[in-house]
Structure formats: C-alpha cells, structure tokens
Amino acid sequence: MNERTEHYEEQLTSFFMYQTLYLENAASLREHVEHLQQKLDASEKQHLEAAYQLVLQHIAGSRQTT
C-alpha cells in the first residue's frame, strides 16, 4: 500500500509541476502576443494616418485646381 501511495504522490507531483510550467508558458506566450498586437496596432495606426494625410492632400490639391 505504501508503494502505491508513493507512486500516486510522484504522479501528482509531476502533474502539478507540468501544470505550473504550462501555465507559466501560457502566460509568457499571452504577454508576447499582446506585445505583438500593440506593435501591429501602432503600425496600422501610422499607415492609417499616412493614408488620411494623402487623402487630405488630394482634396486640397483638387480644390486648388477647381
């Protein structure tokens, strides 16, 4: 009976150790994804602002020619 208990203790210890590693990796991955999303959002915002400025220049240019 004691061997069986030790076996279960080892199994539970291994399970919780891997569970902890999984959660740490998941948290790290989530932080990395959030960081990449922020970089993408900033880049997208810059592209949208540049496009908006081009549209404004085009509108201003077309008003001057009319």
N, CA, C and O atoms as a DFTB+ gen file, in Angstrom:
264 C
 N C O
     1  1       0.824      -1.197       0.000
     2  2       0.000       0.000       0.000
     3  2       0.866       1.259       0.000
     4  3       0.525       2.253      -0.641
     5  1       1.971       1.213       0.711
     6  2       2.862       2.364       0.802
     7  2       3.494       2.671      -0.546
     8  3       3.649       3.840      -0.902
     9  1       3.865       1.632      -1.310
    10  2       4.430       1.836      -2.645
    11  2       3.416       2.494      -3.571
    12  3       3.756       3.355      -4.382
    13  1       2.176       2.071      -3.432
    14  2       1.119       2.645      -4.262
    15  2       0.937       4.130      -3.934
    16  3       0.759       4.950      -4.835
    17  1       0.981       4.466      -2.665
    18  2       0.845       5.857      -2.240
    19  2       2.001       6.690      -2.776
    20  3       1.793       7.799      -3.268
    21  1       3.215       6.162      -2.683
    22  2       4.379       6.880      -3.198
    23  2       4.253       7.097      -4.707
    24  3       4.599       8.160      -5.223
    25  1       3.757       6.082      -5.398
    26  2       3.561       6.196      -6.846
    27  2       2.574       7.323      -7.163
    28  3       2.819       8.130      -8.060
    29  1       1.472       7.378      -6.436
    30  2       0.490       8.441      -6.663
    31  2       1.058       9.808      -6.314
    32  3       0.778      10.793      -6.997
    33  1       1.858       9.869      -5.250
    34  2       2.481      11.139      -4.887
    35  2       3.418      11.614      -5.996
    36  3       3.436      12.796      -6.341
    37  1       4.188      10.690      -6.546
    38  2       5.086      11.047      -7.647
    39  2       4.292      11.524      -8.860
    40  3       4.656      12.505      -9.508
    41  1       3.211      10.821      -9.156
    42  2       2.378      11.202     -10.300
    43  2       1.763      12.586     -10.094
    44  3       1.747      13.402     -11.015
    45  1       1.264      12.847      -8.901
    46  2       0.665      14.158      -8.618
    47  2       1.711      15.265      -8.658
    48  3       1.456      16.355      -9.170
    49  1       2.884      14.978      -8.115
    50  2       3.959      15.973      -8.144
    51  2       4.323      16.306      -9.582
    52  3       4.472      17.476      -9.936
    53  1       4.466      15.282     -10.407
    54  2       4.784      15.504     -11.821
    55  2       3.668      16.290     -12.509
    56  3       3.927      17.218     -13.275
    57  1       2.434      15.907     -12.227
    58  2       1.298      16.599     -12.838
    59  2       1.307      18.080     -12.486
    60  3       1.164      18.929     -13.366
    61  1       1.475      18.398     -11.197
    62  2       1.442      19.798     -10.785
    63  2       2.654      20.566     -11.301
    64  3       2.556      21.756     -11.599
    65  1       3.789      19.892     -11.406
    66  2       4.971      20.543     -11.950
    67  2       4.727      20.911     -13.421
    68  3       5.002      22.038     -13.835
    69  1       4.214      19.963     -14.203
    70  2       3.931      20.257     -15.605
    71  2       2.802      21.273     -15.761
    72  3       2.827      22.096     -16.676
    73  1       1.832      21.215     -14.884
    74  2       0.735      22.185     -14.909
    75  2       1.280      23.589     -14.670
    76  3       0.878      24.536     -15.346
    77  1       2.189      23.724     -13.715
    78  2       2.796      25.026     -13.416
    79  2       3.599      25.526     -14.604
    80  3       3.503      26.695     -14.976
    81  1       4.397      24.638     -15.205
    82  2       5.172      25.034     -16.388
    83  2       4.252      25.454     -17.531
    84  3       4.524      26.433     -18.227
    85  1       3.175      24.719     -17.720
    86  2       2.219      25.052     -18.776
    87  2       1.624      26.438     -18.548
    88  3       1.542      27.247     -19.473
    89  1       1.211      26.703     -17.315
    90  2       0.602      27.999     -17.017
    91  2       1.601      29.138     -17.185
    92  3       1.252      30.211     -17.678
    93  1       2.859      28.899     -16.769
    94  2       3.888      29.924     -16.943
    95  2       4.131      30.180     -18.424
    96  3       4.240      31.332     -18.844
    97  1       4.218      29.113     -19.221
    98  2       4.434      29.269     -20.658
    99  2       3.244      29.952     -21.318
   100  3       3.419      30.789     -22.204
   101  1       2.044      29.603     -20.896
   102  2       0.847      30.220     -21.456
   103  2       0.823      31.714     -21.150
   104  3       0.470      32.521     -22.010
   105  1       1.199      32.083     -19.922
   106  2       1.230      33.499     -19.548
   107  2       2.289      34.238     -20.354
   108  3       2.053      35.353     -20.820
   109  1       3.446      33.625     -20.517
   110  2       4.520      34.240     -21.284
   111  2       4.104      34.409     -22.743
   112  3       4.358      35.448     -23.351
   113  1       3.476      33.401     -23.289
   114  2       3.014      33.474     -24.671
   115  2       1.953      34.555     -24.833
   116  3       1.958      35.294     -25.818
   117  1       1.043      34.644     -23.863
   118  2      -0.009      35.665     -23.918
   119  2       0.610      37.065     -23.899
   120  3       0.179      37.943     -24.646
   121  1       1.630      37.277     -23.041
   122  2       2.295      38.575     -22.989
   123  2       2.963      38.892     -24.330
   124  3       2.908      40.027     -24.805
   125  1       3.588      37.893     -24.929
   126  2       4.259      38.089     -26.216
   127  2       3.242      38.449     -27.298
   128  3       3.487      39.350     -28.101
   129  1       2.123      37.765     -27.326
   130  2       1.078      38.039     -28.314
   131  2       0.523      39.443     -28.110
   132  3       0.301      40.165     -29.082
   133  1       0.297      39.837     -26.863
   134  2      -0.207      41.186     -26.588
   135  2       0.792      42.244     -27.053
   136  3       0.406      43.276     -27.602
   137  1       2.079      41.976     -26.828
   138  2       3.122      42.913     -27.265
   139  2       3.118      43.037     -28.786
   140  3       3.195      44.142     -29.323
   141  1       3.028      41.905     -29.478
   142  2       2.982      41.943     -30.938
   143  2       1.738      42.665     -31.434
   144  3       1.791      43.394     -32.424
   145  1       0.613      42.461     -30.743
   146  2      -0.631      43.140     -31.133
   147  2      -0.492      44.646     -30.978
   148  3      -0.979      45.404     -31.817
   149  1       0.170      45.087     -29.908
   150  2       0.384      46.515     -29.705
   151  2       1.255      47.097     -30.813
   152  3       0.984      48.186     -31.319
   153  1       2.314      46.355     -31.190
   154  2       3.183      46.813     -32.275
   155  2       2.401      46.886     -33.585
   156  3       2.547      47.842     -34.345
   157  1       1.587      45.894     -33.841
   158  2       0.774      45.881     -35.050
   159  2      -0.217      47.042     -35.047
   160  3      -0.394      47.714     -36.063
   161  1      -0.861      47.276     -33.906
   162  2      -1.814      48.383     -33.803
   163  2      -1.124      49.726     -34.065
   164  3      -1.677      50.590     -34.746
   165  1       0.087      49.896     -33.522
   166  2       0.825      51.145     -33.723
   167  2       1.189      51.301     -35.195
   168  3       1.061      52.391     -35.754
   169  1       1.640      50.225     -35.821
   170  2       1.997      50.269     -37.242
   171  2       0.766      50.556     -38.092
   172  3       0.818      51.361     -39.022
   173  1      -0.332      49.897     -37.770
   174  2      -1.575      50.104     -38.503
   175  2      -2.042      51.555     -38.359
   176  3      -2.512      52.164     -39.320
   177  1      -1.909      52.090     -37.166
   178  2      -2.309      53.476     -36.920
   179  2      -1.464      54.430     -37.758
   180  3      -1.981      55.397     -38.316
   181  1      -0.165      54.158     -37.844
   182  2       0.712      55.009     -38.656
   183  2       0.304      54.953     -40.124
   184  3       0.277      55.983     -40.798
   185  1      -0.013      53.762     -40.625
   186  2      -0.425      53.625     -42.014
   187  2      -1.745      54.362     -42.271
   188  3      -1.908      55.021     -43.298
   189  1      -2.671      54.242     -41.337
   190  2      -3.951      54.930     -41.495
   191  2      -3.767      56.448     -41.471
   192  3      -4.399      57.169     -42.242
   193  1      -2.893      56.926     -40.574
   194  2      -2.651      58.366     -40.514
   195  2      -1.994      58.863     -41.801
   196  3      -2.321      59.944     -42.290
   197  1      -1.065      58.072     -42.349
   198  2      -0.403      58.462     -43.599
   199  2      -1.421      58.489     -44.739
   200  3      -1.408      59.409     -45.557
   201  1      -2.289      57.502     -44.797
   202  2      -3.318      57.468     -45.837
   203  2      -4.264      58.656     -45.690
   204  3      -4.656      59.268     -46.682
   205  1      -4.627      58.978     -44.455
   206  2      -5.506      60.123     -44.195
   207  2      -4.852      61.418     -44.678
   208  3      -5.513      62.262     -45.284
   209  1      -3.561      61.572     -44.411
   210  2      -2.847      62.774     -44.855
   211  2      -2.817      62.858     -46.384
   212  3      -2.962      63.940     -46.954
   213  1      -2.626      61.704     -47.047
   214  2      -2.644      61.700     -48.514
   215  2      -4.007      62.107     -49.055
   216  3      -4.096      62.848     -50.034
   217  1      -5.054      61.629     -48.424
   218  2      -6.410      61.994     -48.840
   219  2      -6.621      63.489     -48.658
   220  3      -7.172      64.155     -49.534
   221  1      -6.182      64.015     -47.518
   222  2      -6.327      65.457     -47.282
   223  2      -5.547      66.259     -48.314
   224  3      -6.034      67.279     -48.803
   225  1      -4.326      65.803     -48.652
   226  2      -3.537      66.491     -49.669
   227  2      -4.232      66.429     -51.024
   228  3      -4.241      67.407     -51.771
   229  1      -4.803      65.291     -51.330
   230  2      -5.505      65.128     -52.619
   231  2      -6.716      66.056     -52.664
   232  3      -6.970      66.694     -53.685
   233  1      -7.465      66.133     -51.564
   234  2      -8.634      67.020     -51.515
   235  2      -8.189      68.480     -51.654
   236  3      -8.789      69.256     -52.397
   237  1      -7.138      68.833     -50.935
   238  2      -6.635      70.214     -51.010
   239  2      -6.155      70.523     -52.425
   240  3      -6.396      71.616     -52.937
   241  1      -5.482      69.572     -53.052
   242  2      -4.973      69.759     -54.419
   243  2      -6.094      69.892     -55.426
   244  3      -6.014      70.691     -56.358
   245  1      -7.140      69.104     -55.234
   246  2      -8.255      69.165     -56.184
   247  2      -9.065      70.449     -55.989
   248  3      -9.681      70.939     -56.936
   249  1      -9.069      70.980     -54.808
   250  2      -9.771      72.266     -54.586
   251  2      -9.022      73.410     -55.238
   252  3      -9.627      74.362     -55.731
   253  1      -7.698      73.310     -55.240
   254  2      -6.904      74.382     -55.839
   255  2      -7.036      74.397     -57.361
   256  3      -6.938      75.456     -57.981
   257  1      -7.256      73.234     -57.963
   258  2      -7.347      73.172     -59.416
   259  2      -8.752      73.538     -59.921
   260  3      -8.934      73.782     -61.114
   261  1      -9.740      73.576     -59.021
   262  2     -11.097      73.889     -59.476
   263  2     -11.432      75.335     -59.296
   264  3     -12.538      75.759     -59.630
